[in-house]
Amino acid sequence: MFFLAQSLDDIVKVNVTVSPQAQSAGSFDIGLIVGKSAVISTQDRVKIYTSLASMKSDGWTGEEPEYKAAALYFSQSPTPSKLVVGRWDGTGETAVDAVDACRAANNDWYGCYVVNATPEEIEEVAAAVEAMKPESTFFYTTNDEAVKNGTPGNIMEALKGAGYKRTFGMFSTTEHAAAAVMGYAMGANTGGANSAYTLAYKSLVGVTPEPLSTTEVQKILALNGNAYTHYGTNYKLLVQGTMANGVPFDEVLNLDMLTAEIQIGAVNALVRAAKIPQTEDGMSLLINAIEEQCEKSVVRGAIAPGVWKASPVLTLQRGDTLSKGYLVLAESIASQTQEDREARKAPPIYVPVKMAGAIEHVVINVTVNR
C-alpha cells in the first residue's frame, strides 16, 4: 500500500557543517638536486623520487652527476624518504634561474644542492636562497686548495663575509659530498619526539675522510666551513655543522620550522573560526593556537625550559624562567589605537622561546691522588 510520508525535517532538522581542513606548515625533510642532464625536461622542470631505483626506472643511467649526488643523498642513515631532482637549462639559464624555477614548480623541498656549480654560481645561488620564500637552505661542495690553506679570496671566505645563514659549505675531494650532508639532514628530521639533532660529529656514508692536518681543519672551521676527517684512531666525523655565518644548521632549521608552524597555526585559527572577536577572549584563542604549535618544538627537543637572559618582553623579565621553554604574550586589547581596532588588527603578539641548544665541546678535568 502506498502512502505519502512527511519529512522528518519538520520535526528535527539536522545541519552538517564541515570545518575547513587545517593546513600544515610544509615539509622540512626533502632535498633538491639541480643539474643540466636532459633526463628531466625543462617543461617538467622537477620530478620527485623515493629511491635510486625510482630514478633508474625513470631513465637515469647512473652516470649523471645528479644521480651520483642522489646516491650519496639516499645512502645516509636515517634515509630521507624523498628527493626532488630539478632541471637546469644550460643553454639559456643561470644557476639562480634554475633554482628559482624549481622553487616555482615545487614548494616541498627545504635543502638544495646544485651539481658542478662554479664558485661564482655558488655565490649567486647562496644570495638567492638567503631571501627565498618559503625559507630554504643551500649546500655546496668545494675542493679548492685555497680553502684548507686559508688563502684570501676563497669561496668560504666570501660567503662568511656575506654573513649568509642559509648556506652550508663543505670542503671535500669527494664529489658532491655536501649532498650526503643534505641527505642526513633531511632523513634525520622526522619531526617525532626527541628528533632534534645537530650535524656535528656525524658519519657520512660514501664520503672519504680528508687527510687534513690540525692546522688545515682549523682554517676551514675559521671560515665557518665544514669538513669530514679522521679523529683519533677510529672516528670519521663531520665538523662542525655550521652555516656560512657561523650559526649551527640545526638552529636555522628549528627556527624555520617553529616560524612556519606558528604562522600556519594562527592562519588556521582565523580560517576555522566563524569569527575571532576583538576581545581578550578572542586573543586567548589566537594565543592557544600559537601555544599548540610551540609544543611541537618542545616535543622534538628543539625548545626546552631555561632562564631568559635577553631583553625584557612585556611581563617577561631578564632572569625569569621559561618553565615550558616558551611563552606567548600579547599587548592588551584596551591599549589598541582606534585605527588598529577599525582595521581589525590583533594587538602585537610576542613569542619568546628558549632553544634547547646542544653540547658539542667538553672539558674534563681528571685529578689523580696517589
mmCIF file of C-alpha atoms in Angstrom:
data_model
loop_
_atom_site.group_PDB
_atom_site.id
_atom_site.type_symbol
_atom_site.label_atom_id
_atom_site.label_comp_id
_atom_site.label_asym_id
_atom_site.label_seq_id
_atom_site.Cartn_x
_atom_site.Cartn_y
_atom_site.Cartn_z
ATOM 1 C CA MET A 1 0.000 0.000 0.000
ATOM 2 C CA PHE A 2 1.425 3.341 -0.990
ATOM 3 C CA PHE A 3 1.208 6.283 1.401
ATOM 4 C CA LEU A 4 2.719 9.748 1.470
ATOM 5 C CA ALA A 5 5.205 10.337 4.349
ATOM 6 C CA GLN A 6 6.021 13.742 5.733
ATOM 7 C CA SER A 7 9.617 14.933 6.015
ATOM 8 C CA LEU A 8 11.289 14.461 9.368
ATOM 9 C CA ASP A 9 12.883 17.873 8.821
ATOM 10 C CA ASP A 10 9.583 19.333 10.057
ATOM 11 C CA ILE A 11 10.320 17.744 13.435
ATOM 12 C CA VAL A 12 14.117 17.641 13.675
ATOM 13 C CA LYS A 13 16.326 19.363 11.137
ATOM 14 C CA VAL A 14 19.990 18.393 11.129
ATOM 15 C CA ASN A 15 22.532 20.728 9.564
ATOM 16 C CA VAL A 16 26.018 19.339 8.980
ATOM 17 C CA THR A 17 28.883 21.793 8.860
ATOM 18 C CA VAL A 18 32.354 20.566 7.992
ATOM 19 C CA SER A 19 35.027 22.937 9.190
ATOM 20 C CA PRO A 20 37.771 23.875 6.726
ATOM 21 C CA GLN A 21 40.660 21.430 6.636
ATOM 22 C CA ALA A 22 43.645 22.684 8.621
ATOM 23 C CA GLN A 23 46.813 23.253 6.630
ATOM 24 C CA SER A 24 50.269 22.045 7.657
ATOM 25 C CA ALA A 25 53.431 24.098 7.891
ATOM 26 C CA GLY A 26 55.031 22.210 4.995
ATOM 27 C CA SER A 27 57.983 19.860 4.648
ATOM 28 C CA PHE A 28 61.442 20.331 6.081
ATOM 29 C CA ASP A 29 62.738 16.876 5.184
ATOM 30 C CA ILE A 30 63.091 16.944 1.395
ATOM 31 C CA GLY A 31 66.136 17.982 -0.602
ATOM 32 C CA LEU A 32 66.508 19.287 -4.158
ATOM 33 C CA ILE A 33 69.342 18.378 -6.515
ATOM 34 C CA VAL A 34 69.639 20.565 -9.613
ATOM 35 C CA GLY A 35 71.622 19.769 -12.747
ATOM 36 C CA LYS A 36 71.790 20.076 -16.526
ATOM 37 C CA SER A 37 71.108 16.447 -17.521
ATOM 38 C CA ALA A 38 68.268 16.184 -20.017
ATOM 39 C CA VAL A 39 66.523 13.235 -18.361
ATOM 40 C CA ILE A 40 64.027 15.765 -16.996
ATOM 41 C CA SER A 41 62.634 18.256 -19.487
ATOM 42 C CA THR A 42 62.503 21.973 -18.823
ATOM 43 C CA GLN A 43 58.733 21.692 -19.218
ATOM 44 C CA ASP A 44 58.512 19.217 -16.346
ATOM 45 C CA ARG A 45 61.273 21.102 -14.514
ATOM 46 C CA VAL A 46 61.228 18.800 -11.448
ATOM 47 C CA LYS A 47 60.447 15.205 -10.571
ATOM 48 C CA ILE A 48 60.076 13.548 -7.181
ATOM 49 C CA TYR A 49 61.895 10.287 -6.417
ATOM 50 C CA THR A 50 61.787 7.971 -3.416
ATOM 51 C CA SER A 51 64.913 5.923 -4.193
ATOM 52 C CA LEU A 52 67.690 5.360 -6.683
ATOM 53 C CA ALA A 53 65.590 2.555 -8.148
ATOM 54 C CA SER A 54 62.815 5.004 -8.945
ATOM 55 C CA MET A 55 65.356 7.209 -10.720
ATOM 56 C CA LYS A 56 66.673 4.252 -12.747
ATOM 57 C CA SER A 57 63.153 3.325 -13.803
ATOM 58 C CA ASP A 58 62.660 6.904 -14.988
ATOM 59 C CA GLY A 59 65.598 6.808 -17.368
ATOM 60 C CA TRP A 60 68.635 7.778 -15.297
ATOM 61 C CA THR A 61 71.670 5.657 -16.228
ATOM 62 C CA GLY A 62 73.688 6.200 -13.072
ATOM 63 C CA GLU A 63 76.422 8.205 -14.780
ATOM 64 C CA GLU A 64 74.763 11.615 -14.475
ATOM 65 C CA PRO A 65 76.091 13.993 -11.785
ATOM 66 C CA GLU A 66 72.570 14.377 -10.401
ATOM 67 C CA TYR A 67 72.319 10.601 -9.950
ATOM 68 C CA LYS A 68 75.731 10.421 -8.267
ATOM 69 C CA ALA A 69 74.718 13.196 -5.872
ATOM 70 C CA ALA A 70 71.405 11.405 -5.252
ATOM 71 C CA ALA A 71 73.300 8.191 -4.458
ATOM 72 C CA LEU A 72 75.058 9.996 -1.605
ATOM 73 C CA TYR A 73 71.793 11.648 -0.538
ATOM 74 C CA PHE A 74 69.874 8.361 -0.299
ATOM 75 C CA SER A 75 72.803 6.440 1.281
ATOM 76 C CA GLN A 76 72.653 8.216 4.622
ATOM 77 C CA SER A 77 71.139 6.818 7.806
ATOM 78 C CA PRO A 78 68.390 7.718 8.606
ATOM 79 C CA THR A 79 67.493 7.595 4.918
ATOM 80 C CA PRO A 80 65.486 10.518 3.541
ATOM 81 C CA SER A 81 62.127 9.485 2.133
ATOM 82 C CA LYS A 82 62.018 11.792 -0.891
ATOM 83 C CA LEU A 83 64.202 13.757 -3.248
ATOM 84 C CA VAL A 84 63.267 16.421 -5.774
ATOM 85 C CA VAL A 85 65.512 16.497 -8.854
ATOM 86 C CA GLY A 86 65.392 19.652 -10.955
ATOM 87 C CA ARG A 87 66.466 20.550 -14.481
ATOM 88 C CA TRP A 88 68.862 23.390 -15.224
ATOM 89 C CA ASP A 89 68.674 24.523 -18.835
ATOM 90 C CA GLY A 90 72.356 25.074 -19.593
ATOM 91 C CA THR A 91 71.679 26.894 -22.905
ATOM 92 C CA GLY A 92 69.968 29.978 -21.525
ATOM 93 C CA GLU A 93 69.586 29.909 -17.705
ATOM 94 C CA THR A 94 71.793 30.923 -14.805
ATOM 95 C CA ALA A 95 72.049 28.642 -11.788
ATOM 96 C CA VAL A 96 69.815 31.076 -9.893
ATOM 97 C CA ASP A 97 67.235 30.962 -12.672
ATOM 98 C CA ALA A 98 67.191 27.171 -12.417
ATOM 99 C CA VAL A 99 66.779 27.107 -8.636
ATOM 100 C CA ASP A 100 64.054 29.767 -8.807
ATOM 101 C CA ALA A 101 62.232 27.759 -11.476
ATOM 102 C CA CYS A 102 62.469 24.635 -9.325
ATOM 103 C CA ARG A 103 61.013 26.562 -6.393
ATOM 104 C CA ALA A 104 58.157 27.782 -8.571
ATOM 105 C CA ALA A 105 57.496 24.211 -9.708
ATOM 106 C CA ASN A 106 57.695 22.624 -6.249
ATOM 107 C CA ASN A 107 57.397 24.116 -2.754
ATOM 108 C CA ASP A 108 58.134 20.915 -0.825
ATOM 109 C CA TRP A 109 61.946 20.947 -0.735
ATOM 110 C CA TYR A 110 63.917 22.648 2.039
ATOM 111 C CA GLY A 111 67.563 21.944 1.220
ATOM 112 C CA CYS A 112 69.077 22.318 -2.242
ATOM 113 C CA TYR A 113 72.295 21.281 -3.967
ATOM 114 C CA VAL A 114 73.481 22.371 -7.424
ATOM 115 C CA VAL A 115 75.802 19.884 -9.130
ATOM 116 C CA ASN A 116 79.051 21.108 -10.659
ATOM 117 C CA ALA A 117 78.448 24.746 -9.732
ATOM 118 C CA THR A 118 81.373 27.154 -10.147
ATOM 119 C CA PRO A 119 82.433 29.381 -7.230
ATOM 120 C CA GLU A 120 80.692 32.319 -8.906
ATOM 121 C CA GLU A 121 77.480 30.293 -9.301
ATOM 122 C CA ILE A 122 77.702 29.137 -5.683
ATOM 123 C CA GLU A 123 77.866 32.775 -4.533
ATOM 124 C CA GLU A 124 74.906 33.719 -6.709
ATOM 125 C CA VAL A 125 72.744 30.804 -5.517
ATOM 126 C CA ALA A 126 73.690 31.466 -1.880
ATOM 127 C CA ALA A 127 72.486 35.061 -2.219
ATOM 128 C CA ALA A 128 69.231 33.942 -3.832
ATOM 129 C CA VAL A 129 68.490 31.252 -1.238
ATOM 130 C CA GLU A 130 69.102 33.706 1.582
ATOM 131 C CA ALA A 131 65.984 35.648 0.530
ATOM 132 C CA MET A 132 63.928 32.734 -0.789
ATOM 133 C CA LYS A 133 60.330 32.034 0.255
ATOM 134 C CA PRO A 134 59.438 29.562 1.625
ATOM 135 C CA GLU A 135 62.663 29.548 3.640
ATOM 136 C CA SER A 136 65.294 27.164 2.306
ATOM 137 C CA THR A 137 68.932 26.159 2.775
ATOM 138 C CA PHE A 138 71.771 25.683 0.281
ATOM 139 C CA PHE A 139 74.540 23.061 0.424
ATOM 140 C CA TYR A 140 77.684 23.219 -1.697
ATOM 141 C CA THR A 141 80.939 21.284 -2.088
ATOM 142 C CA THR A 142 84.359 22.762 -2.829
ATOM 143 C CA ASN A 143 87.749 21.078 -3.238
ATOM 144 C CA ASP A 144 89.588 24.379 -3.662
ATOM 145 C CA GLU A 145 93.010 24.116 -2.006
ATOM 146 C CA ALA A 146 92.732 27.814 -1.130
ATOM 147 C CA VAL A 147 90.075 26.902 1.432
ATOM 148 C CA LYS A 148 92.148 24.497 3.521
ATOM 149 C CA ASN A 149 95.192 26.754 3.138
ATOM 150 C CA GLY A 150 93.227 29.805 4.254
ATOM 151 C CA THR A 151 94.272 31.732 1.141
ATOM 152 C CA PRO A 152 92.402 35.079 0.932
ATOM 153 C CA GLY A 153 89.628 35.338 -1.640
ATOM 154 C CA ASN A 154 88.387 31.744 -1.428
ATOM 155 C CA ILE A 155 84.689 30.852 -1.678
ATOM 156 C CA MET A 156 84.186 30.127 2.024
ATOM 157 C CA GLU A 157 85.757 33.446 2.979
ATOM 158 C CA ALA A 158 83.439 35.257 0.572
ATOM 159 C CA LEU A 159 80.315 33.602 1.941
ATOM 160 C CA LYS A 160 81.412 34.126 5.538
ATOM 161 C CA GLY A 161 81.954 37.781 4.749
ATOM 162 C CA ALA A 162 78.440 37.988 3.316
ATOM 163 C CA GLY A 163 77.069 36.598 6.596
ATOM 164 C CA TYR A 164 74.778 34.055 4.954
ATOM 165 C CA LYS A 165 72.879 31.952 7.482
ATOM 166 C CA ARG A 166 71.294 29.634 4.881
ATOM 167 C CA THR A 167 74.419 28.310 3.159
ATOM 168 C CA PHE A 168 76.347 25.224 4.283
ATOM 169 C CA GLY A 169 79.808 24.833 2.755
ATOM 170 C CA MET A 170 81.753 21.569 2.680
ATOM 171 C CA PHE A 171 85.432 21.138 1.831
ATOM 172 C CA SER A 172 85.894 17.699 0.295
ATOM 173 C CA THR A 173 87.600 15.956 -2.581
ATOM 174 C CA THR A 174 84.659 13.530 -2.665
ATOM 175 C CA GLU A 175 82.420 14.684 -5.474
ATOM 176 C CA HIS A 176 79.075 16.026 -4.192
ATOM 177 C CA ALA A 177 79.983 15.386 -0.534
ATOM 178 C CA ALA A 178 77.601 18.117 0.630
ATOM 179 C CA ALA A 179 74.712 16.161 -0.940
ATOM 180 C CA ALA A 180 75.455 13.464 1.646
ATOM 181 C CA VAL A 181 75.185 16.031 4.429
ATOM 182 C CA MET A 182 71.881 17.229 2.981
ATOM 183 C CA GLY A 183 70.685 13.625 2.863
ATOM 184 C CA TYR A 184 71.469 13.115 6.541
ATOM 185 C CA ALA A 185 69.857 16.442 7.454
ATOM 186 C CA MET A 186 66.637 15.616 5.607
ATOM 187 C CA GLY A 187 66.495 11.986 6.764
ATOM 188 C CA ALA A 188 67.077 12.789 10.425
ATOM 189 C CA ASN A 189 64.349 15.424 10.510
ATOM 190 C CA THR A 190 61.461 13.072 11.279
ATOM 191 C CA GLY A 191 59.545 15.575 13.415
ATOM 192 C CA GLY A 192 58.936 12.921 16.069
ATOM 193 C CA ALA A 193 59.581 13.065 19.798
ATOM 194 C CA ASN A 194 63.198 13.931 20.655
ATOM 195 C CA SER A 195 64.088 14.037 16.962
ATOM 196 C CA ALA A 196 66.086 17.283 17.157
ATOM 197 C CA TYR A 197 69.685 16.774 16.042
ATOM 198 C CA THR A 198 72.890 18.566 15.127
ATOM 199 C CA LEU A 199 75.191 17.953 12.162
ATOM 200 C CA ALA A 200 78.315 17.946 14.314
ATOM 201 C CA TYR A 201 80.255 14.681 14.575
ATOM 202 C CA LYS A 202 78.091 12.668 12.187
ATOM 203 C CA SER A 203 79.345 9.855 9.951
ATOM 204 C CA LEU A 204 78.714 10.169 6.228
ATOM 205 C CA VAL A 205 78.181 7.112 4.048
ATOM 206 C CA GLY A 206 80.062 7.264 0.738
ATOM 207 C CA VAL A 207 82.265 10.234 1.651
ATOM 208 C CA THR A 208 86.023 9.725 2.006
ATOM 209 C CA PRO A 209 87.515 11.443 5.067
ATOM 210 C CA GLU A 210 90.010 14.143 4.146
ATOM 211 C CA PRO A 211 93.632 13.691 5.313
ATOM 212 C CA LEU A 212 93.721 17.149 6.840
ATOM 213 C CA SER A 213 96.240 18.486 9.311
ATOM 214 C CA THR A 214 95.011 20.129 12.502
ATOM 215 C CA THR A 215 96.030 23.489 11.066
ATOM 216 C CA GLU A 216 94.033 22.880 7.886
ATOM 217 C CA VAL A 217 90.934 21.844 9.850
ATOM 218 C CA GLN A 218 91.187 24.946 11.990
ATOM 219 C CA LYS A 219 91.478 27.161 8.913
ATOM 220 C CA ILE A 220 88.348 25.600 7.402
ATOM 221 C CA LEU A 221 86.416 25.986 10.651
ATOM 222 C CA ALA A 222 87.614 29.579 10.995
ATOM 223 C CA LEU A 223 85.907 30.251 7.664
ATOM 224 C CA ASN A 224 82.673 28.759 9.096
ATOM 225 C CA GLY A 225 83.167 25.861 6.706
ATOM 226 C CA ASN A 226 82.783 22.151 7.301
ATOM 227 C CA ALA A 227 84.943 19.100 6.676
ATOM 228 C CA TYR A 228 84.821 15.322 7.046
ATOM 229 C CA THR A 229 88.030 13.953 8.512
ATOM 230 C CA HIS A 230 89.668 11.490 10.916
ATOM 231 C CA TYR A 231 89.598 11.985 14.683
ATOM 232 C CA GLY A 232 91.570 9.709 16.965
ATOM 233 C CA THR A 233 92.230 6.200 15.651
ATOM 234 C CA ASN A 234 88.693 5.125 14.759
ATOM 235 C CA TYR A 235 86.429 8.113 14.167
ATOM 236 C CA LYS A 236 85.427 9.631 10.851
ATOM 237 C CA LEU A 237 83.461 12.764 11.715
ATOM 238 C CA LEU A 238 81.775 15.780 10.150
ATOM 239 C CA VAL A 239 82.838 19.051 11.756
ATOM 240 C CA GLN A 240 81.347 21.462 12.694
ATOM 241 C CA GLY A 241 77.867 21.607 11.191
ATOM 242 C CA THR A 242 77.712 25.373 10.749
ATOM 243 C CA MET A 243 76.387 27.774 8.155
ATOM 244 C CA ALA A 244 78.482 30.477 6.494
ATOM 245 C CA ASN A 245 77.671 32.982 9.265
ATOM 246 C CA GLY A 246 78.763 30.546 11.989
ATOM 247 C CA VAL A 247 75.268 29.591 13.190
ATOM 248 C CA PRO A 248 74.662 25.822 13.547
ATOM 249 C CA PHE A 249 72.466 24.298 10.834
ATOM 250 C CA ASP A 250 70.071 22.825 13.404
ATOM 251 C CA GLU A 251 69.310 26.261 14.845
ATOM 252 C CA VAL A 252 68.358 27.580 11.406
ATOM 253 C CA LEU A 253 66.213 24.513 10.715
ATOM 254 C CA ASN A 254 64.454 24.524 14.075
ATOM 255 C CA LEU A 255 63.637 28.229 13.901
ATOM 256 C CA ASP A 256 62.363 27.862 10.338
ATOM 257 C CA MET A 257 60.065 25.034 11.450
ATOM 258 C CA LEU A 258 58.874 26.953 14.509
ATOM 259 C CA THR A 259 58.178 30.097 12.457
ATOM 260 C CA ALA A 260 56.248 28.200 9.797
ATOM 261 C CA GLU A 261 54.214 26.296 12.384
ATOM 262 C CA ILE A 262 53.319 29.437 14.342
ATOM 263 C CA GLN A 263 52.254 31.167 11.137
ATOM 264 C CA ILE A 264 50.111 28.305 9.885
ATOM 265 C CA GLY A 265 48.633 27.774 13.355
ATOM 266 C CA ALA A 266 47.449 31.365 13.538
ATOM 267 C CA VAL A 267 46.100 31.261 9.983
ATOM 268 C CA ASN A 268 44.244 28.004 10.683
ATOM 269 C CA ALA A 269 42.655 29.613 13.747
ATOM 270 C CA LEU A 270 41.417 32.542 11.646
ATOM 271 C CA VAL A 271 40.139 30.289 8.856
ATOM 272 C CA ARG A 272 38.371 27.726 11.013
ATOM 273 C CA ALA A 273 36.600 30.157 13.334
ATOM 274 C CA ALA A 274 33.351 31.788 12.282
ATOM 275 C CA LYS A 275 34.762 34.866 13.966
ATOM 276 C CA ILE A 276 37.526 35.684 16.424
ATOM 277 C CA PRO A 277 36.195 38.614 18.429
ATOM 278 C CA GLN A 278 38.395 41.619 19.052
ATOM 279 C CA THR A 279 38.371 40.933 22.780
ATOM 280 C CA GLU A 280 40.688 39.375 25.328
ATOM 281 C CA ASP A 281 38.792 36.094 24.862
ATOM 282 C CA GLY A 282 39.442 36.347 21.141
ATOM 283 C CA MET A 283 43.129 36.928 21.787
ATOM 284 C CA SER A 284 43.136 33.837 24.002
ATOM 285 C CA LEU A 285 42.003 31.782 21.005
ATOM 286 C CA LEU A 286 44.971 33.020 18.982
ATOM 287 C CA ILE A 287 47.388 32.534 21.870
ATOM 288 C CA ASN A 288 46.176 28.962 22.392
ATOM 289 C CA ALA A 289 46.646 28.223 18.694
ATOM 290 C CA ILE A 290 50.237 29.510 18.849
ATOM 291 C CA GLU A 291 50.999 27.603 22.050
ATOM 292 C CA GLU A 292 49.810 24.413 20.385
ATOM 293 C CA GLN A 293 52.389 24.931 17.648
ATOM 294 C CA CYS A 294 55.181 25.777 20.092
ATOM 295 C CA GLU A 295 54.563 22.469 21.846
ATOM 296 C CA LYS A 296 55.665 20.682 18.672
ATOM 297 C CA SER A 297 59.140 22.185 19.054
ATOM 298 C CA VAL A 298 59.186 21.112 22.702
ATOM 299 C CA VAL A 299 58.289 17.538 21.728
ATOM 300 C CA ARG A 300 61.008 17.492 19.060
ATOM 301 C CA GLY A 301 63.550 18.690 21.617
ATOM 302 C CA ALA A 302 64.317 21.989 19.922
ATOM 303 C CA ILE A 303 62.877 24.135 22.739
ATOM 304 C CA ALA A 304 63.457 23.462 26.433
ATOM 305 C CA PRO A 305 62.904 25.197 29.799
ATOM 306 C CA GLY A 306 65.530 27.742 30.735
ATOM 307 C CA VAL A 307 66.290 31.172 32.119
ATOM 308 C CA TRP A 308 65.507 34.189 29.940
ATOM 309 C CA LYS A 309 68.724 36.192 29.517
ATOM 310 C CA ALA A 310 67.672 38.572 26.754
ATOM 311 C CA SER A 311 65.909 41.933 26.953
ATOM 312 C CA PRO A 312 62.510 42.096 28.716
ATOM 313 C CA VAL A 313 59.407 41.259 26.672
ATOM 314 C CA LEU A 314 56.220 42.741 28.162
ATOM 315 C CA THR A 315 55.909 40.983 31.556
ATOM 316 C CA LEU A 316 58.882 38.667 30.937
ATOM 317 C CA GLN A 317 61.980 39.976 32.673
ATOM 318 C CA ARG A 318 65.642 39.069 32.363
ATOM 319 C CA GLY A 319 66.288 36.216 34.812
ATOM 320 C CA ASP A 320 62.745 34.813 34.654
ATOM 321 C CA THR A 321 62.383 31.107 33.994
ATOM 322 C CA LEU A 322 60.542 29.897 30.912
ATOM 323 C CA SER A 323 59.131 26.758 32.502
ATOM 324 C CA LYS A 324 57.826 25.392 29.200
ATOM 325 C CA GLY A 325 60.648 26.730 27.058
ATOM 326 C CA TYR A 326 58.381 29.366 25.519
ATOM 327 C CA LEU A 327 55.816 31.986 26.422
ATOM 328 C CA VAL A 328 53.117 33.595 24.302
ATOM 329 C CA LEU A 329 52.348 37.172 25.299
ATOM 330 C CA ALA A 330 50.146 39.854 23.764
ATOM 331 C CA GLU A 331 49.539 43.521 24.325
ATOM 332 C CA SER A 332 46.089 44.291 25.701
ATOM 333 C CA ILE A 333 43.058 44.998 23.581
ATOM 334 C CA ALA A 334 42.475 48.123 25.682
ATOM 335 C CA SER A 335 45.832 49.577 24.565
ATOM 336 C CA GLN A 336 44.933 49.385 20.872
ATOM 337 C CA THR A 337 44.635 52.528 18.826
ATOM 338 C CA GLN A 338 41.270 53.217 17.278
ATOM 339 C CA GLU A 339 42.826 52.925 13.829
ATOM 340 C CA ASP A 340 44.095 49.396 14.527
ATOM 341 C CA ARG A 341 40.757 48.407 16.001
ATOM 342 C CA GLU A 342 38.886 49.664 12.957
ATOM 343 C CA ALA A 343 41.374 47.819 10.730
ATOM 344 C CA ARG A 344 40.520 44.643 12.706
ATOM 345 C CA LYS A 345 44.115 44.041 13.701
ATOM 346 C CA ALA A 346 45.149 41.963 16.686
ATOM 347 C CA PRO A 347 47.433 43.607 19.233
ATOM 348 C CA PRO A 348 51.089 42.565 18.747
ATOM 349 C CA ILE A 349 51.840 39.023 19.916
ATOM 350 C CA TYR A 350 55.288 38.044 21.240
ATOM 351 C CA VAL A 351 56.717 34.516 21.473
ATOM 352 C CA PRO A 352 59.965 34.407 23.473
ATOM 353 C CA VAL A 353 61.499 30.931 23.209
ATOM 354 C CA LYS A 354 64.476 29.245 24.839
ATOM 355 C CA MET A 355 66.345 26.973 22.451
ATOM 356 C CA ALA A 356 67.475 23.646 23.883
ATOM 357 C CA GLY A 357 70.923 24.175 22.372
ATOM 358 C CA ALA A 358 73.475 21.370 22.147
ATOM 359 C CA ILE A 359 76.741 20.357 23.807
ATOM 360 C CA GLU A 360 79.476 19.956 21.205
ATOM 361 C CA HIS A 361 82.623 20.634 23.237
ATOM 362 C CA VAL A 362 83.590 19.167 26.621
ATOM 363 C CA VAL A 363 86.477 19.771 29.008
ATOM 364 C CA ILE A 364 87.057 17.006 31.561
ATOM 365 C CA ASN A 365 89.445 17.548 34.473
ATOM 366 C CA VAL A 366 90.886 14.376 35.987
ATOM 367 C CA THR A 367 92.539 14.712 39.384
ATOM 368 C CA VAL A 368 94.738 11.815 40.474
ATOM 369 C CA ASN A 369 95.742 11.176 44.064
ATOM 370 C CA ARG A 370 98.315 8.536 44.921
#
